[in-house]
Coordinates of C-alpha atoms and ligand atoms in Angstrom, one line a residue:
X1 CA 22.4 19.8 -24.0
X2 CA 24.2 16.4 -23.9
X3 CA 27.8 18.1 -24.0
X4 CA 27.2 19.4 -20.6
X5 CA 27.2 15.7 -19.7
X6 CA 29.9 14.4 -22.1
X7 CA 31.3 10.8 -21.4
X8 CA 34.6 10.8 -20.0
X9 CA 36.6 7.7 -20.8
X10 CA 38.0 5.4 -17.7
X11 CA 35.7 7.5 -15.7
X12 CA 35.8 6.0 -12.1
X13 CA 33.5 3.5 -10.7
X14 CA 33.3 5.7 -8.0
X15 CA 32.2 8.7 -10.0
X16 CA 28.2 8.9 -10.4
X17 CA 27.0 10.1 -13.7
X18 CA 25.0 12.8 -13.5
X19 CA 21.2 14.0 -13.9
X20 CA 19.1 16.8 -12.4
X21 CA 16.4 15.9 -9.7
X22 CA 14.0 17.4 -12.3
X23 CA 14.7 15.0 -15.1
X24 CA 12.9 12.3 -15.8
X25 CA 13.2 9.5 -18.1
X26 CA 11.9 6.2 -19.5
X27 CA 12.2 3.1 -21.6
X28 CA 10.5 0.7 -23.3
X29 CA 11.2 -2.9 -23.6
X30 CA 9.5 -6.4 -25.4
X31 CA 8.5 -8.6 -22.6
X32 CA 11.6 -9.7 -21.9
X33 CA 13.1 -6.9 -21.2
X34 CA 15.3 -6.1 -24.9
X35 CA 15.1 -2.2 -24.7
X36 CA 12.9 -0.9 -27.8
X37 CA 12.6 2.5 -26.8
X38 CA 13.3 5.3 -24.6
X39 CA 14.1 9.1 -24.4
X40 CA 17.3 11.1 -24.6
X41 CA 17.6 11.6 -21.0
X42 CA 17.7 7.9 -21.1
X43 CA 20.2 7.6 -23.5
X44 CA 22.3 10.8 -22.1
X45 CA 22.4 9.2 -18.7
X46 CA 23.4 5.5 -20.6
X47 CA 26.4 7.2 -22.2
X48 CA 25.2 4.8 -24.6
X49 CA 24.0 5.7 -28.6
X50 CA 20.9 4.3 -30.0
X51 CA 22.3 1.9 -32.2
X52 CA 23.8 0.3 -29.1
X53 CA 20.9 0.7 -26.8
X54 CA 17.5 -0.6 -29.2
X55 CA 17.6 -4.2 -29.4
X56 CA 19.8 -5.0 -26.0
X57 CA 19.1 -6.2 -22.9
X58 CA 17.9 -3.8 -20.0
X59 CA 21.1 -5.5 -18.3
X60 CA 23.5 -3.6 -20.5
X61 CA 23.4 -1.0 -17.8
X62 CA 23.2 -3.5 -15.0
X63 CA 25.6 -2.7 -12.0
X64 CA 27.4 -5.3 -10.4
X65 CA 26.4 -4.0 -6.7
X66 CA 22.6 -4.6 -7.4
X67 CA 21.0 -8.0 -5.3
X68 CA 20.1 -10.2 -7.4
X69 CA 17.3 -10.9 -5.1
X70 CA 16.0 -7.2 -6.3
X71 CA 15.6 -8.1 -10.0
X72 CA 13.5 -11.4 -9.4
X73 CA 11.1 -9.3 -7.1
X74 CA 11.0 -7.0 -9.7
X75 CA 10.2 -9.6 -12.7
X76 CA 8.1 -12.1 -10.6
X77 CA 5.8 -8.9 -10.1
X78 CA 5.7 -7.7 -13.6
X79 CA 5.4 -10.4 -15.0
X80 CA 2.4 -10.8 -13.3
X81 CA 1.1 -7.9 -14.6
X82 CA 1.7 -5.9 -11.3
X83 CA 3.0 -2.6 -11.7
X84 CA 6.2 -2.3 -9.3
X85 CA 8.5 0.3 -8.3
X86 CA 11.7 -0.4 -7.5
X87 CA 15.3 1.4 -6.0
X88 CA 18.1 0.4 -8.6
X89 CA 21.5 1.3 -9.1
X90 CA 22.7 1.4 -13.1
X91 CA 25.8 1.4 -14.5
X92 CA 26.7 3.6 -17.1
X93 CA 28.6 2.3 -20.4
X94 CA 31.7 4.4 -18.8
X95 CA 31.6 3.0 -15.1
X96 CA 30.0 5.3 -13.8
X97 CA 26.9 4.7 -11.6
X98 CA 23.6 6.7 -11.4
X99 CA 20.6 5.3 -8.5
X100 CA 17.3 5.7 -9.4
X101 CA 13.6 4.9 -8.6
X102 CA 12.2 3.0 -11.4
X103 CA 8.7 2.1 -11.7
X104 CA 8.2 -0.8 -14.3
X105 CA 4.8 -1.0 -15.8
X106 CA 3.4 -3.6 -17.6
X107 CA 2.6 -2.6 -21.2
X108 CA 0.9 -4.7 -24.4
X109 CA 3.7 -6.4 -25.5
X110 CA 5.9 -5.7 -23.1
X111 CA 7.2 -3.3 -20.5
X112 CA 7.6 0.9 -20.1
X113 CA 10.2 2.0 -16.9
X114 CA 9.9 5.6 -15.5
X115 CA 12.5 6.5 -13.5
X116 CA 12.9 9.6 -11.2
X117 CA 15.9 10.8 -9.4
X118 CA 15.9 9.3 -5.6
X119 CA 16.6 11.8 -2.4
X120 CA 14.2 10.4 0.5
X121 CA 15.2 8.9 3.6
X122 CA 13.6 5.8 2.2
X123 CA 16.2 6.0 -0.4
X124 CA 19.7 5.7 2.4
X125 CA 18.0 2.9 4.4
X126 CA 17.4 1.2 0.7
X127 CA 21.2 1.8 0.2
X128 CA 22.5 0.4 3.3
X129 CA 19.7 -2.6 2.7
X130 CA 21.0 -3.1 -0.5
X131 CA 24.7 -3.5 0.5
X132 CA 23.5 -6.1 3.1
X133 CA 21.3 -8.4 0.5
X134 CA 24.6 -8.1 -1.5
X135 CA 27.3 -9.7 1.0
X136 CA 24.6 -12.2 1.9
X137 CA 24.1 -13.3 -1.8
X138 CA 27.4 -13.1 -2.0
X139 CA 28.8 -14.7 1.4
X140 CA 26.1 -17.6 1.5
X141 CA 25.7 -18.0 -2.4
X142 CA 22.7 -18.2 -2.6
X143 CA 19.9 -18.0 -5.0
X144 CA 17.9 -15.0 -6.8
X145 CA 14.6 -16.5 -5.5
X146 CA 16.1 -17.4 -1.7
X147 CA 17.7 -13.9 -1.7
X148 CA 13.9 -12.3 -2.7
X149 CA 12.9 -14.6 0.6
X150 CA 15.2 -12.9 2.7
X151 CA 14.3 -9.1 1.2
X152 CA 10.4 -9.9 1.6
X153 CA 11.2 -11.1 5.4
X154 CA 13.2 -8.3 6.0
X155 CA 10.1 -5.9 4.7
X156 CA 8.1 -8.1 6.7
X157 CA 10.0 -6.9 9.5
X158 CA 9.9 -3.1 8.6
X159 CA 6.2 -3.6 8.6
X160 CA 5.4 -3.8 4.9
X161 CA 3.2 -6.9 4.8
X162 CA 4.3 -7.2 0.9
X163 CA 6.8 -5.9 -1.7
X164 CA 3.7 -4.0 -3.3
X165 CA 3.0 -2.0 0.5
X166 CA 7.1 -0.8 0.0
X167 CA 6.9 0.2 -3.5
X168 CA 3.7 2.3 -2.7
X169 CA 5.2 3.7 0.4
X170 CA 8.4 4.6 -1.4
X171 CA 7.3 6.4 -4.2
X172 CA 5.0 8.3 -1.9
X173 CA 8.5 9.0 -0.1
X174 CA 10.4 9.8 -3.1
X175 CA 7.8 12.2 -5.1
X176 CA 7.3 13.9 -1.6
X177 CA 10.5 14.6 -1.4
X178 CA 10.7 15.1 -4.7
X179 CA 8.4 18.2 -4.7
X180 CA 10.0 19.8 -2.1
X181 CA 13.9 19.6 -3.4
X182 CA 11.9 21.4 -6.3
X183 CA 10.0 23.9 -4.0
X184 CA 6.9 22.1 -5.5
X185 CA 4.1 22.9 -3.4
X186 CA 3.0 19.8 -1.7
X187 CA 0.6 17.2 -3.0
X188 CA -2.2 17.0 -0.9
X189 CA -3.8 13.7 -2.2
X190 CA -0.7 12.2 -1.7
X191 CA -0.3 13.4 1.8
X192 CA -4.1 12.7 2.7
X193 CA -3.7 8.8 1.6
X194 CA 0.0 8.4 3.4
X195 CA -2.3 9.6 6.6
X196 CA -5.1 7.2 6.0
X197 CA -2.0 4.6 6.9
X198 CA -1.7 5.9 10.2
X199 CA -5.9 5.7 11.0
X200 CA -6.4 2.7 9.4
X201 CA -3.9 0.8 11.9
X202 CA -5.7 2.4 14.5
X203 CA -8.7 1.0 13.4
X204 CA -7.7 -2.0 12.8
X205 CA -6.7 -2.4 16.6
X206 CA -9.9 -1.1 17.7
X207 CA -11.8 -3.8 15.4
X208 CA -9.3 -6.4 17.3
X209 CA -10.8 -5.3 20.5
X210 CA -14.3 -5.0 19.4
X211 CA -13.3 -8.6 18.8
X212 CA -11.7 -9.5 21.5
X213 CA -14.5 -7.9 24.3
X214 CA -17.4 -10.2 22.6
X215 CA -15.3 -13.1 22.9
X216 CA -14.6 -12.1 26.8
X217 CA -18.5 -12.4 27.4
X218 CA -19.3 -15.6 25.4
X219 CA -19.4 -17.5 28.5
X220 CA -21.4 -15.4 30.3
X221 CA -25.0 -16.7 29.9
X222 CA -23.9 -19.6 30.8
X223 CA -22.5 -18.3 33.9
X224 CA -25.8 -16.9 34.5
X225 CA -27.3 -20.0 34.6
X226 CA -25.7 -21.8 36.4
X227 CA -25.9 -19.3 38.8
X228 CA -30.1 -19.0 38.1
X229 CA -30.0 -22.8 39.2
X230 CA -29.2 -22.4 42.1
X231 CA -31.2 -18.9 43.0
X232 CA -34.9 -19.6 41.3
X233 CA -36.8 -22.6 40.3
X234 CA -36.4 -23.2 36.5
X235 CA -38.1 -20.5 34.0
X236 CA -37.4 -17.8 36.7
X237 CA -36.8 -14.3 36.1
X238 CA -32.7 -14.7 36.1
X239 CA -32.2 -17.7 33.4
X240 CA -35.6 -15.7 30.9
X241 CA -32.4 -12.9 31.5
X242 CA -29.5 -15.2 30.5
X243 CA -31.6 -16.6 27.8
X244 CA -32.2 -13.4 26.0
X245 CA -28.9 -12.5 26.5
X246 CA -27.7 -15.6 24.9
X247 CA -29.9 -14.9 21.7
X248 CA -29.0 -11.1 21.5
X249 CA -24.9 -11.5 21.9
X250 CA -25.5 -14.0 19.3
X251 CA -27.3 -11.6 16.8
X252 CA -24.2 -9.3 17.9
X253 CA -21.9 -12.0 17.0
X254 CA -23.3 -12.6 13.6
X255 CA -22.9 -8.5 12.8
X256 CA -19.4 -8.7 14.0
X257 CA -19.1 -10.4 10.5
X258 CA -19.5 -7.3 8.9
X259 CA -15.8 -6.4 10.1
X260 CA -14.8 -9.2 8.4
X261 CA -13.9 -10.3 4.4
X262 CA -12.8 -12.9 2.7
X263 CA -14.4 -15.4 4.7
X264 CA -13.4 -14.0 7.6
X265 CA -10.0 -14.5 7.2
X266 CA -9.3 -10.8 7.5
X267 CA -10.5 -7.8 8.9
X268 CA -11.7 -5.2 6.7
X269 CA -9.4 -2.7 7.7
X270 CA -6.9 -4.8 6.6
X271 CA -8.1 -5.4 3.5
X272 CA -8.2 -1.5 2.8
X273 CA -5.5 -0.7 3.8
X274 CA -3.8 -3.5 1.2
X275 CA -5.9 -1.0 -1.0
X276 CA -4.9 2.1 -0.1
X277 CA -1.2 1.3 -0.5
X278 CA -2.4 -0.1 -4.3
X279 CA -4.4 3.6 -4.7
X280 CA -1.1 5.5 -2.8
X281 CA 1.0 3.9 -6.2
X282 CA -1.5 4.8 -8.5
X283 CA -1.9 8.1 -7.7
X284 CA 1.8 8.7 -7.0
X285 CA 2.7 6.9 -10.8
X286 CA -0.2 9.0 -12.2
X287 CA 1.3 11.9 -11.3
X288 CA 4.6 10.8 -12.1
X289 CA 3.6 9.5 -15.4
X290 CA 1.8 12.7 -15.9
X291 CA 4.8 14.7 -16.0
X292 CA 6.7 12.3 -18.0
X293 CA 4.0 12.7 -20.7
X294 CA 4.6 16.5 -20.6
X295 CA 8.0 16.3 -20.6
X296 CA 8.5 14.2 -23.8
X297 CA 5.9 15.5 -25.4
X298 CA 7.7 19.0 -24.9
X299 CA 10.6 17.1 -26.2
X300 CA 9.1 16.0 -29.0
X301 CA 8.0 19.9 -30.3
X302 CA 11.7 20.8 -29.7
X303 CA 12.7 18.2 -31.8
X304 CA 14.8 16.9 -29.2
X305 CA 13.5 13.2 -29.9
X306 CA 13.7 11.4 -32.9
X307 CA 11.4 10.5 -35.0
X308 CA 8.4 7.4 -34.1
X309 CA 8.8 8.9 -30.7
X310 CA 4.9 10.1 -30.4
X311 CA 4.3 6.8 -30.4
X312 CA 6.1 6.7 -26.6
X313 CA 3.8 9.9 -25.9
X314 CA 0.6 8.3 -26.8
X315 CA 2.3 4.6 -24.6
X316 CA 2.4 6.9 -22.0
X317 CA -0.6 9.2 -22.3
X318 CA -3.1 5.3 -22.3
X319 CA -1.0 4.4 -19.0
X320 CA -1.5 7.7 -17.6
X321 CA -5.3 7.2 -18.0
X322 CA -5.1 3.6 -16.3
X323 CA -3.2 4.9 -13.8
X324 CA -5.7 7.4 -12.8
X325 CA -8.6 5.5 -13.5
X326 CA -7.2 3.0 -10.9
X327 CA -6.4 5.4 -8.3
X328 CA -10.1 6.1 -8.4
X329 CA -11.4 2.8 -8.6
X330 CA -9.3 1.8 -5.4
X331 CA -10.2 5.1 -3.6
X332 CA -13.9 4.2 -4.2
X333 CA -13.8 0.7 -2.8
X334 CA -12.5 2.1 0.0
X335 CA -14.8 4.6 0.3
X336 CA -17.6 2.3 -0.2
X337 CA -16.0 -0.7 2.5
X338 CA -16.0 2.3 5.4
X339 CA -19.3 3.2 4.7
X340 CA -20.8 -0.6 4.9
X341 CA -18.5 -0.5 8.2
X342 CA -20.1 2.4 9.8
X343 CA -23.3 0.9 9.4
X344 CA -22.4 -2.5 10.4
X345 CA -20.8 -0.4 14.0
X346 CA -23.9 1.3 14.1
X347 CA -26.1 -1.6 14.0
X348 CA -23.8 -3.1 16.0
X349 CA -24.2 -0.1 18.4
X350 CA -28.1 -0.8 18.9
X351 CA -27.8 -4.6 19.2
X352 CA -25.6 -3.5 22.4
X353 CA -28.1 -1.3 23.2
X354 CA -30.6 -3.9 23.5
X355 CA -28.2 -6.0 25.1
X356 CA -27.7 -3.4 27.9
X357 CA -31.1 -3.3 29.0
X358 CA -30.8 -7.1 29.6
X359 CA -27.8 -6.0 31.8
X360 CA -29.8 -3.5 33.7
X361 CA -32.6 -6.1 34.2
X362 CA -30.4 -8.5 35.6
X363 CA -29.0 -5.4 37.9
X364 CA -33.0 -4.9 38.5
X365 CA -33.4 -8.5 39.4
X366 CA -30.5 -9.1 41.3
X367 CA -31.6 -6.2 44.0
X368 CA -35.1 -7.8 44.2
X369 CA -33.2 -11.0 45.4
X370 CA -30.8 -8.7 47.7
X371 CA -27.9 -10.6 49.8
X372 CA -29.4 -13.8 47.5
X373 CA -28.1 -12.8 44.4
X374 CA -24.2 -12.0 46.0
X375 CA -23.1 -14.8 43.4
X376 CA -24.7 -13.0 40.7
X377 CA -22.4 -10.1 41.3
X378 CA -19.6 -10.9 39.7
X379 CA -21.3 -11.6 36.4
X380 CA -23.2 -8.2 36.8
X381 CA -19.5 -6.8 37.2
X382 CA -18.4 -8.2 34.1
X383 CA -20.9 -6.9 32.0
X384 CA -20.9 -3.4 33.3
X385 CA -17.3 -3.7 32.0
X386 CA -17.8 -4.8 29.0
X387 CA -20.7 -2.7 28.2
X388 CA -18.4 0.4 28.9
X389 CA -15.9 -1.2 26.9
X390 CA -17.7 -1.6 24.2
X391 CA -19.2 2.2 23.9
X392 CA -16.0 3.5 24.0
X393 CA -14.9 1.0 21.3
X394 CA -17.8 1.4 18.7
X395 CA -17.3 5.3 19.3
X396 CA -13.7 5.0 18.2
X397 CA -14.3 3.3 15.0
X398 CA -17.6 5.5 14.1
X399 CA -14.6 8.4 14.6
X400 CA -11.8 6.7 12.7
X401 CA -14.5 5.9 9.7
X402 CA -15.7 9.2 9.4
X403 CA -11.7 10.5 9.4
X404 CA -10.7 7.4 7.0
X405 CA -13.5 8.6 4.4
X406 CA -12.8 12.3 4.2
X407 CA -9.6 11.8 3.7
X408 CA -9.9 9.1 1.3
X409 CA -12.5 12.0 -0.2
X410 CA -9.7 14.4 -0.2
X411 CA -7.6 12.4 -2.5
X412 CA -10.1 11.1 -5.0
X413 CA -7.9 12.3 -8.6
X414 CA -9.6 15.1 -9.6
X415 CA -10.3 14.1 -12.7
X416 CA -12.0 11.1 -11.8
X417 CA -15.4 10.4 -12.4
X418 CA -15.7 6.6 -12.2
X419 CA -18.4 4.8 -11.0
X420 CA -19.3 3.4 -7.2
X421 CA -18.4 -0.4 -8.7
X422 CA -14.8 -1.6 -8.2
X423 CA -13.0 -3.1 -10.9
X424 CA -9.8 -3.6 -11.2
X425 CA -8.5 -2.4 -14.2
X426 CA -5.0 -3.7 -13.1
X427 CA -4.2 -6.6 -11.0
X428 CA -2.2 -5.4 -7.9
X429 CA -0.9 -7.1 -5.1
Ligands
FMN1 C1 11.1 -2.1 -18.4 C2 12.3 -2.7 -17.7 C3 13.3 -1.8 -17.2 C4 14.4 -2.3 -16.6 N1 15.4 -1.4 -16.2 C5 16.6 -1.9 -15.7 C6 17.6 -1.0 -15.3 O1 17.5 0.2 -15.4 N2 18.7 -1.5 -14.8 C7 18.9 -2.9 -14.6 O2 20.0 -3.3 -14.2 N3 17.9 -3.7 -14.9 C8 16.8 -3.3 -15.4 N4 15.8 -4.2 -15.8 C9 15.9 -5.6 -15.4 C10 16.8 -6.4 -16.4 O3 15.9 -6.9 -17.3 C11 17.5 -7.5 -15.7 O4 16.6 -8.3 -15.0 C12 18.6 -7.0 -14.7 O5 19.5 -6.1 -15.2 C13 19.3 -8.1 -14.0 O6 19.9 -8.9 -15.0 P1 19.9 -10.5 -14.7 O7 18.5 -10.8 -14.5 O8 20.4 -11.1 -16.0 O9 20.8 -10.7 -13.5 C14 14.6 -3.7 -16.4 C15 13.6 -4.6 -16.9 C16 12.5 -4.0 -17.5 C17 11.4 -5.0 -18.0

């Protein structure tokens, strides 16, 4: 098998070494990255032997045109214990140069990298990004960490609030495209959770003008009033209106909370969807690591691996399971944060019930005191508007919840059959 691939000397850096879209391959390292394992495609790919290989840095296949920036993403995260993917070109001990996705898992005692061969779009614009992170490190000189800045900001930019959203997205992107270079049929868990990316912006714009309309109307009661002063003596009909008003928005304003976590701080469709780009890499590196696990297990029965190598099989068949019993952990949380949120929007959608037969009393009222009430008017105005405004918004997150947990549903791992508590069984950011 490897003489198909055999080394040329003084090949030229220009030349890319070669492997198939199908293989895959891995290695293992101590935690600081000295290489203590790995399979033959590994080694084929290296031009490297064993002897060379076990024992040396990762860097010995390091190629010059990689960012610097890159590798202290990639070790801040990991060292953190946060699984991270990663675009990364390697230099082979002949010049040549072979890309590849990698996704570096932390391990006990150290780290396991599965790489895969890249071909999506996401790949070229990581290229071309790449190139640019390199002339800037190299124009301005300066540091790994301030070059890390720069590639985060740039993310930032592309709409990937952090390095983790990018390394979920493109793995998604590459095992997508992946499948279909291999006339794989496609993965429908995957595909369901890339489209809950999509709904769950939308929903997080509707919760900003849920938002939004309440505060619009805070100052209406005391519009009213005012306006009451001047109209009835005090206690009449209009300010009992404006008074249960007041004390029914703020019962609304209270459940608004319910959109909310973390103090507030965010909206809870933010917060998913930080968790469905965490459950979008596990599910992607489960089935990634999946086939990895086949692979060198079919290895090993050939004989193709040396021997001690079932202990790699059984390093991969334990991150396999955590994989996979994350994905479904994640995918549950979700599932259980859009079902507290439809009922908080359908509580929500009775307080405004109740609110709008305040409105219509006031409408009542208001005709009783006929060409009286003309300053009234425009308050009645405003809360017709918001009242429609409202309906239409609660209606549009009822919708979007209901699509967001089928097709969080839909790509629940088969195989899983965790329980309706979260816990993180890896930290993920
Ligand atoms: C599991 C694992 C796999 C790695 N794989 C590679 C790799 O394929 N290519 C590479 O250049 N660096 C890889 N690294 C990162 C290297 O340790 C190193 O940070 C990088 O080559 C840059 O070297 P420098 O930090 O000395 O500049 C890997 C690290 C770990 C922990």
């Amino acid at each position: 098998m490897s003489l198909q691939y055999s080394t040329t000397s003084f090949a030229a850096q220009n030349d890319e070494a070669p492997f198939k879209i199908e293989e895959l391959f891995f290695s293992r390292t101590d935690d600081r990255g000295v290489i203590a394992a790995g399979n033959e495609v590994f080694r084929r790919v290296s031009e490297y032997s064993w002897e060379e290989l076990v024992g040396a840095p990762h860097k010995v296949i390091r190629h010059p045109d990689m960012p610097k920036g890159v590798f202290y993403i990639l070790w801040e995260r990991i060292k953190k214990g946060l699984a991270t993917g990663a675009y990364v070109k390697n230099r082979s001990k002949d010049g040549r140069y072979y890309w590849v996705f990698a996704i570096v898992s932390p391990i006990e005692g150290g780290f396991v990298s599965v790489r895969l061969k890249p071909t999506s779009k996401v790949f070229e614009s990581a290229k071309a990004a790449y190139a640019e992170f390199l002339k800037y490190e190299e124009t301005e000189g300066v540091t790994p960490e301030q070059s890390a800045a720069a590639i985060r900001a740039k993310l930032r930019e592309l709409g990937f609030p952090t390095y983790g959203a990018f390394s979920s997205y493109s793995i998604a992107q590459e095992m997508h495209a992946r499948d279909k270079a291999l006339a794989r049929s496609e993965d429908g868990r995957l595909q369901s959770l890339k489209d809950l990316l999509p709904t769950l912006k939308s929903l997080d714009e509707q919760q900003k003008s849920l938002f939004e309309s309440f505060a619009k109307i805070r100052g209406i009661p005391s519009n009213m009033r005012i306006v009451a002063s001047r109209l009835e003596p005090a206690g009449g009909p209009i300010s009992a209106i404006s008074q249960n008003y007041r004390l029914m928005s703020d019962e609304v304003t209270n459940h608004l909370g319910g959109f909310r976590v973390e103090n507030g701080s965010k909206s809870l469709a933010e917060s998913v969807m930080v968790r469905v780009y965490q459950g979008l890499f596990m599910m992607a590196a489960s089935r990634l690591q999946r086939e990895v696990k086949t692979v060198a297990s079919e290895a090993l029965s050939r004989g193709v691996e040396k021997e001690g190598f079932h202990h790699e099989v059984d390093v991969l068949t334990k991150l396999l399971e955590e994989y996979t019993l994350e994905a479904g952990n994640v995918l549950m949380s979700v599932f259980n944060d859009v079902t507290a949120l439809t009922r908080s929007a359908k509580d929500l959608r009775q307080l405004v019930t109740g609110l709008d037969s305040i409105r219509v009393l006031c409408r009542v009222e208001a005709g009783r005191l006929g060409a009286q009430s003309a300053a009234l008017t425009p308050v009645i105005d405003q809360l017709d508007t918001f009242h429609v405004e409202i309906d239409k918004t609660l209606e549009q997150i009822l919708e979007l919840a209901d699509r967001i947990k089928t097709l969080v549903e839909a790509a629940m791992p088969r195989s899983f059959n965790g329980t309706l508590q979260y816990q993180a069984a890896m930290a993920y950011r």
